[in-house]
PDB file of C-alpha atoms in Angstrom:
ATOM      1  CA  UNK A1196       4.569 -12.288  23.745  1.00 67.00           C
ATOM      2  CA  UNK A1197       4.945 -15.708  24.052  1.00 78.00           C
ATOM      3  CA  UNK A1198       3.877 -17.360  20.931  1.00 88.00           C
ATOM      4  CA  UNK A1199       3.703 -21.032  19.205  1.00 93.00           C
ATOM      5  CA  UNK A1200       3.134 -21.523  15.707  1.00 95.00           C
ATOM      6  CA  UNK A1201       2.361 -25.063  14.271  1.00 96.00           C
ATOM      7  CA  UNK A1202       2.173 -26.184  11.050  1.00 96.00           C
ATOM      8  CA  UNK A1203       0.044 -28.078   8.925  1.00 97.00           C
ATOM      9  CA  UNK A1204      -3.253 -27.464  10.446  1.00 95.00           C
ATOM     10  CA  UNK A1205      -4.741 -30.252   8.498  1.00 97.00           C
ATOM     11  CA  UNK A1206      -2.343 -33.134   7.162  1.00 98.00           C
ATOM     12  CA  UNK A1207      -3.779 -36.249   5.257  1.00 98.00           C
ATOM     13  CA  UNK A1208      -1.331 -39.299   4.904  1.00 97.00           C
ATOM     14  CA  UNK A1209      -1.405 -42.419   3.423  1.00 97.00           C
ATOM     15  CA  UNK A1210      -1.456 -45.523   5.670  1.00 97.00           C
ATOM     16  CA  UNK A1211       2.160 -46.645   5.863  1.00 97.00           C
ATOM     17  CA  UNK A1212       3.815 -43.105   4.773  1.00 97.00           C
ATOM     18  CA  UNK A1213       5.647 -41.019   7.021  1.00 98.00           C
ATOM     19  CA  UNK A1214       4.191 -37.758   9.061  1.00 98.00           C
ATOM     20  CA  UNK A1215       5.540 -34.612  10.161  1.00 98.00           C
ATOM     21  CA  UNK A1216       4.107 -31.241  12.262  1.00 98.00           C
ATOM     22  CA  UNK A1217       6.329 -28.970  12.777  1.00 98.00           C
ATOM     23  CA  UNK A1218       6.216 -26.120  15.555  1.00 98.00           C
ATOM     24  CA  UNK A1219       8.328 -22.734  15.704  1.00 97.00           C
ATOM     25  CA  UNK A1220       8.497 -21.058  19.659  1.00 95.00           C
ATOM     26  CA  UNK A1221       9.118 -17.356  19.975  1.00 92.00           C
ATOM     27  CA  UNK A1222      11.011 -17.693  23.463  1.00 89.00           C
ATOM     28  CA  UNK A1223      14.571 -18.657  23.028  1.00 87.00           C
ATOM     29  CA  UNK A1224      14.492 -19.410  27.018  1.00 88.00           C
ATOM     30  CA  UNK A1225      11.891 -22.135  26.301  1.00 90.00           C
ATOM     31  CA  UNK A1226      13.290 -25.331  27.408  1.00 90.00           C
ATOM     32  CA  UNK A1227      10.797 -28.138  27.841  1.00 92.00           C
ATOM     33  CA  UNK A1228       8.558 -29.443  24.356  1.00 95.00           C
ATOM     34  CA  UNK A1229       5.865 -31.744  24.884  1.00 95.00           C
ATOM     35  CA  UNK A1230       3.693 -33.295  22.024  1.00 97.00           C
ATOM     36  CA  UNK A1231       0.017 -34.523  22.581  1.00 97.00           C
ATOM     37  CA  UNK A1232      -2.422 -36.329  20.993  1.00 97.00           C
ATOM     38  CA  UNK A1233      -6.352 -35.882  21.219  1.00 96.00           C
ATOM     39  CA  UNK A1234      -8.729 -38.456  19.564  1.00 96.00           C
ATOM     40  CA  UNK A1235     -11.995 -37.379  18.803  1.00 92.00           C
ATOM     41  CA  UNK A1236     -14.304 -36.689  22.089  1.00 89.00           C
ATOM     42  CA  UNK A1237     -11.087 -37.727  24.431  1.00 93.00           C
ATOM     43  CA  UNK A1238      -8.730 -35.502  26.654  1.00 94.00           C
ATOM     44  CA  UNK A1239      -5.261 -34.996  25.084  1.00 95.00           C
ATOM     45  CA  UNK A1240      -2.627 -37.016  26.253  1.00 95.00           C
ATOM     46  CA  UNK A1241       0.957 -36.561  26.141  1.00 94.00           C
ATOM     47  CA  UNK A1242       3.081 -38.938  23.720  1.00 96.00           C
ATOM     48  CA  UNK A1243       6.570 -37.610  23.696  1.00 95.00           C
ATOM     49  CA  UNK A1244       8.735 -34.942  25.277  1.00 94.00           C
ATOM     50  CA  UNK A1245      11.579 -33.156  24.736  1.00 93.00           C
ATOM     51  CA  UNK A1246      14.429 -31.417  26.827  1.00 90.00           C
ATOM     52  CA  UNK A1247      16.170 -28.384  25.772  1.00 83.00           C
ATOM     53  CA  UNK A1248      19.556 -30.161  25.966  1.00 84.00           C
ATOM     54  CA  UNK A1249      18.742 -32.931  23.746  1.00 83.00           C
ATOM     55  CA  UNK A1250      18.557 -32.836  20.043  1.00 90.00           C
ATOM     56  CA  UNK A1251      16.549 -35.689  19.508  1.00 94.00           C
ATOM     57  CA  UNK A1252      14.463 -38.543  20.844  1.00 93.00           C
ATOM     58  CA  UNK A1253      12.653 -41.291  19.883  1.00 96.00           C
ATOM     59  CA  UNK A1254      10.085 -43.568  21.096  1.00 94.00           C
ATOM     60  CA  UNK A1255       8.984 -46.680  18.936  1.00 95.00           C
ATOM     61  CA  UNK A1256       7.333 -45.123  15.387  1.00 97.00           C
ATOM     62  CA  UNK A1257       7.461 -41.384  17.324  1.00 98.00           C
ATOM     63  CA  UNK A1258      10.603 -39.494  17.291  1.00 97.00           C
ATOM     64  CA  UNK A1259      10.794 -35.711  18.501  1.00 97.00           C
ATOM     65  CA  UNK A1260      13.766 -33.651  17.018  1.00 96.00           C
ATOM     66  CA  UNK A1261      15.019 -29.770  18.381  1.00 95.00           C
ATOM     67  CA  UNK A1262      16.697 -27.518  16.717  1.00 94.00           C
ATOM     68  CA  UNK A1263      17.380 -24.639  19.289  1.00 92.00           C
ATOM     69  CA  UNK A1264      19.495 -22.138  16.658  1.00 92.00           C
ATOM     70  CA  UNK A1265      16.175 -22.010  14.736  1.00 93.00           C
ATOM     71  CA  UNK A1266      13.828 -22.544  17.866  1.00 94.00           C
ATOM     72  CA  UNK A1267      11.811 -25.682  15.790  1.00 95.00           C
ATOM     73  CA  UNK A1268      10.357 -28.843  17.234  1.00 97.00           C
ATOM     74  CA  UNK A1269       8.826 -31.327  15.084  1.00 98.00           C
ATOM     75  CA  UNK A1270       7.073 -34.249  15.789  1.00 98.00           C
ATOM     76  CA  UNK A1271       7.952 -37.346  13.260  1.00 98.00           C
ATOM     77  CA  UNK A1272       5.878 -40.579  12.843  1.00 98.00           C
ATOM     78  CA  UNK A1273       6.710 -43.540  10.619  1.00 97.00           C
ATOM     79  CA  UNK A1274       4.631 -45.983   9.578  1.00 97.00           C
ATOM     80  CA  UNK A1275       1.478 -44.385  10.192  1.00 98.00           C
ATOM     81  CA  UNK A1276      -1.659 -46.746  10.882  1.00 97.00           C
ATOM     82  CA  UNK A1277      -5.378 -45.431  10.846  1.00 96.00           C
ATOM     83  CA  UNK A1278      -5.608 -45.127  15.263  1.00 96.00           C
ATOM     84  CA  UNK A1279      -2.687 -42.356  14.611  1.00 97.00           C
ATOM     85  CA  UNK A1280      -5.574 -40.364  13.140  1.00 98.00           C
ATOM     86  CA  UNK A1281      -6.179 -37.569  15.898  1.00 98.00           C
ATOM     87  CA  UNK A1282      -5.314 -33.606  16.700  1.00 97.00           C
ATOM     88  CA  UNK A1283      -1.706 -33.387  17.771  1.00 98.00           C
ATOM     89  CA  UNK A1284      -0.807 -30.539  19.782  1.00 96.00           C
ATOM     90  CA  UNK A1285       2.831 -28.856  20.370  1.00 96.00           C
ATOM     91  CA  UNK A1286       3.506 -26.885  23.100  1.00 95.00           C
ATOM     92  CA  UNK A1287       6.741 -25.443  24.449  1.00 94.00           C
ATOM     93  CA  UNK A1288       7.434 -24.186  28.389  1.00 91.00           C
ATOM     94  CA  UNK A1289       9.615 -20.902  29.006  1.00 84.00           C
ATOM     95  CA  UNK A1290      12.400 -21.658  31.654  1.00 80.00           C
ATOM     96  CA  UNK A1291      11.567 -20.180  35.004  1.00 80.00           C
ATOM     97  CA  UNK A1292       7.767 -20.649  34.565  1.00 81.00           C
ATOM     98  CA  UNK A1293       5.065 -23.571  34.937  1.00 80.00           C
ATOM     99  CA  UNK A1294       3.132 -22.510  31.851  1.00 84.00           C
ATOM    100  CA  UNK A1295       3.144 -23.927  28.414  1.00 89.00           C
ATOM    101  CA  UNK A1296       2.301 -22.224  25.519  1.00 90.00           C
ATOM    102  CA  UNK A1297       0.389 -24.357  22.657  1.00 92.00           C
ATOM    103  CA  UNK A1298       0.574 -24.773  19.338  1.00 93.00           C
ATOM    104  CA  UNK A1299      -3.327 -24.343  17.353  1.00 93.00           C
ATOM    105  CA  UNK A1300      -3.106 -28.120  17.110  1.00 95.00           C
ATOM    106  CA  UNK A1301      -2.669 -30.578  13.700  1.00 97.00           C
ATOM    107  CA  UNK A1302      -5.084 -32.766  12.454  1.00 97.00           C
ATOM    108  CA  UNK A1303      -3.775 -36.132  10.935  1.00 98.00           C
ATOM    109  CA  UNK A1304      -5.727 -38.438   8.739  1.00 98.00           C
ATOM    110  CA  UNK A1305      -4.233 -41.491   8.117  1.00 97.00           C
ATOM    111  CA  UNK A1306      -6.016 -42.831   5.234  1.00 95.00           C
ATOM    112  CA  UNK A1307      -6.537 -46.796   4.682  1.00 89.00           C
TER     113      UNK A1307
ATOM    114  CA  UNK B1027      -1.641 -43.299  36.967  1.00 65.00           C
ATOM    115  CA  UNK B1028      -2.207 -39.978  37.307  1.00 63.00           C
ATOM    116  CA  UNK B1029      -6.057 -38.905  37.610  1.00 90.00           C
ATOM    117  CA  UNK B1030      -7.685 -35.537  36.937  1.00 95.00           C
ATOM    118  CA  UNK B1031     -11.197 -35.596  36.919  1.00 95.00           C
ATOM    119  CA  UNK B1032     -13.150 -32.933  36.660  1.00 96.00           C
ATOM    120  CA  UNK B1033     -17.182 -32.443  38.100  1.00 92.00           C
ATOM    121  CA  UNK B1034     -18.883 -32.591  34.678  1.00 93.00           C
ATOM    122  CA  UNK B1035     -18.664 -33.791  31.266  1.00 94.00           C
ATOM    123  CA  UNK B1036     -21.707 -31.343  30.011  1.00 96.00           C
ATOM    124  CA  UNK B1037     -23.411 -27.975  31.384  1.00 97.00           C
ATOM    125  CA  UNK B1038     -25.754 -26.336  29.729  1.00 97.00           C
ATOM    126  CA  UNK B1039     -26.010 -22.840  31.779  1.00 97.00           C
ATOM    127  CA  UNK B1040     -27.793 -19.573  31.093  1.00 97.00           C
ATOM    128  CA  UNK B1041     -26.760 -16.088  29.997  1.00 98.00           C
ATOM    129  CA  UNK B1042     -25.666 -14.164  33.654  1.00 97.00           C
ATOM    130  CA  UNK B1043     -25.541 -17.460  35.891  1.00 97.00           C
ATOM    131  CA  UNK B1044     -22.819 -17.988  37.844  1.00 97.00           C
ATOM    132  CA  UNK B1045     -21.005 -21.236  37.040  1.00 97.00           C
ATOM    133  CA  UNK B1046     -18.323 -23.325  39.252  1.00 97.00           C
ATOM    134  CA  UNK B1047     -15.968 -26.125  37.385  1.00 97.00           C
ATOM    135  CA  UNK B1048     -14.428 -27.998  39.595  1.00 97.00           C
ATOM    136  CA  UNK B1049     -11.209 -29.942  39.103  1.00 97.00           C
ATOM    137  CA  UNK B1050      -9.332 -32.389  41.302  1.00 97.00           C
ATOM    138  CA  UNK B1051      -6.102 -34.663  40.761  1.00 96.00           C
ATOM    139  CA  UNK B1052      -4.833 -37.182  42.839  1.00 94.00           C
ATOM    140  CA  UNK B1053      -0.862 -36.940  42.519  1.00 90.00           C
ATOM    141  CA  UNK B1054      -0.119 -34.238  44.608  1.00 92.00           C
ATOM    142  CA  UNK B1055       0.865 -32.124  41.664  1.00 92.00           C
ATOM    143  CA  UNK B1056       1.631 -28.388  42.659  1.00 92.00           C
ATOM    144  CA  UNK B1057       0.579 -26.791  38.975  1.00 93.00           C
ATOM    145  CA  UNK B1058      -2.823 -26.900  37.899  1.00 95.00           C
ATOM    146  CA  UNK B1059      -4.080 -24.990  35.003  1.00 95.00           C
ATOM    147  CA  UNK B1060      -7.376 -24.239  33.559  1.00 96.00           C
ATOM    148  CA  UNK B1061      -7.782 -23.971  29.457  1.00 95.00           C
ATOM    149  CA  UNK B1062     -10.083 -23.764  26.657  1.00 96.00           C
ATOM    150  CA  UNK B1063     -10.407 -25.297  23.866  1.00 95.00           C
ATOM    151  CA  UNK B1064     -12.095 -23.587  20.654  1.00 93.00           C
ATOM    152  CA  UNK B1065     -11.680 -24.971  17.345  1.00 88.00           C
ATOM    153  CA  UNK B1066      -8.763 -23.372  15.551  1.00 84.00           C
ATOM    154  CA  UNK B1067      -7.704 -21.917  18.491  1.00 88.00           C
ATOM    155  CA  UNK B1068      -5.813 -24.656  20.150  1.00 88.00           C
ATOM    156  CA  UNK B1069      -5.676 -24.344  23.910  1.00 91.00           C
ATOM    157  CA  UNK B1070      -5.579 -21.190  25.500  1.00 92.00           C
ATOM    158  CA  UNK B1071      -4.561 -20.605  29.126  1.00 92.00           C
ATOM    159  CA  UNK B1072      -7.203 -18.892  31.369  1.00 96.00           C
ATOM    160  CA  UNK B1073      -5.706 -19.366  34.745  1.00 96.00           C
ATOM    161  CA  UNK B1074      -2.799 -21.620  36.518  1.00 93.00           C
ATOM    162  CA  UNK B1075      -1.642 -21.915  40.150  1.00 94.00           C
ATOM    163  CA  UNK B1076       1.669 -23.097  41.197  1.00 91.00           C
ATOM    164  CA  UNK B1077       0.709 -23.581  44.908  1.00 90.00           C
ATOM    165  CA  UNK B1078      -2.520 -23.490  47.177  1.00 91.00           C
ATOM    166  CA  UNK B1079      -3.913 -19.979  47.220  1.00 87.00           C
ATOM    167  CA  UNK B1080      -1.349 -18.953  44.452  1.00 90.00           C
ATOM    168  CA  UNK B1081      -3.175 -17.937  41.194  1.00 93.00           C
ATOM    169  CA  UNK B1082      -1.819 -16.688  38.102  1.00 93.00           C
ATOM    170  CA  UNK B1083      -3.609 -14.957  35.072  1.00 94.00           C
ATOM    171  CA  UNK B1084      -2.543 -16.763  31.436  1.00 91.00           C
ATOM    172  CA  UNK B1085      -3.521 -15.419  28.313  1.00 89.00           C
ATOM    173  CA  UNK B1086      -7.422 -15.211  28.675  1.00 94.00           C
ATOM    174  CA  UNK B1087      -8.761 -14.136  32.038  1.00 96.00           C
ATOM    175  CA  UNK B1088     -11.496 -12.011  31.658  1.00 96.00           C
ATOM    176  CA  UNK B1089     -14.693 -12.880  32.683  1.00 96.00           C
ATOM    177  CA  UNK B1090     -13.683 -15.777  34.801  1.00 98.00           C
ATOM    178  CA  UNK B1091     -11.783 -16.052  38.070  1.00 97.00           C
ATOM    179  CA  UNK B1092     -10.390 -18.945  40.193  1.00 97.00           C
ATOM    180  CA  UNK B1093      -9.978 -20.747  43.340  1.00 96.00           C
ATOM    181  CA  UNK B1094      -7.301 -23.185  45.138  1.00 96.00           C
ATOM    182  CA  UNK B1095      -8.028 -23.537  48.579  1.00 94.00           C
ATOM    183  CA  UNK B1096      -6.621 -27.203  48.716  1.00 95.00           C
ATOM    184  CA  UNK B1097      -3.699 -28.810  46.499  1.00 95.00           C
ATOM    185  CA  UNK B1098      -6.083 -31.383  44.964  1.00 96.00           C
ATOM    186  CA  UNK B1099      -8.693 -29.009  44.069  1.00 97.00           C
ATOM    187  CA  UNK B1100      -8.970 -25.958  41.406  1.00 97.00           C
ATOM    188  CA  UNK B1101     -12.264 -24.197  40.638  1.00 97.00           C
ATOM    189  CA  UNK B1102     -12.550 -22.121  37.469  1.00 98.00           C
ATOM    190  CA  UNK B1103     -15.831 -19.629  38.352  1.00 98.00           C
ATOM    191  CA  UNK B1104     -17.537 -17.779  35.813  1.00 97.00           C
ATOM    192  CA  UNK B1105     -18.977 -15.112  37.380  1.00 94.00           C
ATOM    193  CA  UNK B1106     -21.660 -13.802  35.125  1.00 97.00           C
ATOM    194  CA  UNK B1107     -21.947 -16.243  31.921  1.00 97.00           C
ATOM    195  CA  UNK B1108     -21.948 -14.770  28.441  1.00 97.00           C
ATOM    196  CA  UNK B1109     -22.754 -16.898  25.232  1.00 97.00           C
ATOM    197  CA  UNK B1110     -19.285 -16.021  23.640  1.00 97.00           C
ATOM    198  CA  UNK B1111     -17.853 -18.304  26.974  1.00 98.00           C
ATOM    199  CA  UNK B1112     -19.412 -21.595  25.658  1.00 98.00           C
ATOM    200  CA  UNK B1113     -16.397 -23.588  24.671  1.00 97.00           C
ATOM    201  CA  UNK B1114     -14.785 -27.082  25.817  1.00 97.00           C
ATOM    202  CA  UNK B1115     -13.387 -26.445  29.236  1.00 98.00           C
ATOM    203  CA  UNK B1116     -10.027 -28.629  30.165  1.00 97.00           C
ATOM    204  CA  UNK B1117      -8.238 -28.750  33.377  1.00 96.00           C
ATOM    205  CA  UNK B1118      -4.559 -30.034  33.846  1.00 95.00           C
ATOM    206  CA  UNK B1119      -1.906 -30.515  36.617  1.00 94.00           C
ATOM    207  CA  UNK B1120       1.684 -30.998  36.310  1.00 91.00           C
ATOM    208  CA  UNK B1121       4.330 -31.731  38.980  1.00 87.00           C
ATOM    209  CA  UNK B1122       7.265 -29.217  39.318  1.00 77.00           C
ATOM    210  CA  UNK B1123       8.766 -28.802  35.611  1.00 73.00           C
ATOM    211  CA  UNK B1124       6.999 -32.017  34.276  1.00 75.00           C
ATOM    212  CA  UNK B1125       4.608 -32.828  31.819  1.00 78.00           C
ATOM    213  CA  UNK B1126       0.874 -31.856  32.134  1.00 86.00           C
ATOM    214  CA  UNK B1127      -1.912 -34.267  32.507  1.00 92.00           C
ATOM    215  CA  UNK B1128      -5.225 -33.708  31.321  1.00 95.00           C
ATOM    216  CA  UNK B1129      -8.797 -33.728  32.659  1.00 96.00           C
ATOM    217  CA  UNK B1130     -11.974 -35.364  30.699  1.00 95.00           C
ATOM    218  CA  UNK B1131     -13.049 -31.753  29.937  1.00 96.00           C
ATOM    219  CA  UNK B1132     -16.043 -30.159  30.062  1.00 97.00           C
ATOM    220  CA  UNK B1133     -18.430 -29.120  27.602  1.00 97.00           C
ATOM    221  CA  UNK B1134     -20.096 -25.948  28.622  1.00 98.00           C
ATOM    222  CA  UNK B1135     -23.107 -24.276  26.748  1.00 98.00           C
ATOM    223  CA  UNK B1136     -24.429 -21.077  27.897  1.00 98.00           C
ATOM    224  CA  UNK B1137     -27.934 -20.006  26.343  1.00 97.00           C
TER     225      UNK B1137
END
């Protein structure tokens, strides 16, 4: 069935370094890939998304890349700050459906 | 701003009770979802609805049902609560092909 694998499950980086989180999806018909950030005790919030007709999208320190051939997409955070510490979820939405398939999350810790 | 609200932040129920979780969105979104969030398992889809009175099973529908009588409201029902349904429940809504917006969550404990 449809599946999204997310790695790593935990990631610790020093403040100022970059962080990369990778996801792989199974349904080649997926056409929309959002990323959510969930701070402790709060709801997941959309931070960036990408559609299948685009290879890369950037918003300040955050970027997402998509490799449709390999069915991979990644979140890149540069110049990490302590407030980037959170759980990050990737998701994929197969074409023709309304539902999202989520990865299992990555707990990012930015060490000051 | 999109606002998705859930009826309770914390709820404690007893095994066998019927439990209702309510979700309301104010942005006229077509789609609404119920997820449960458990450590190490991420967000798992229970049910979703793409229109009033329409519903589809997600990945883990067993033990749950839903109701969507009005566009803005999507209810999750636990017919007979069990301890393995202790979890964080998150509601979300989305427009057509757009991103989902989450509610604050309901932490349900079944004793």
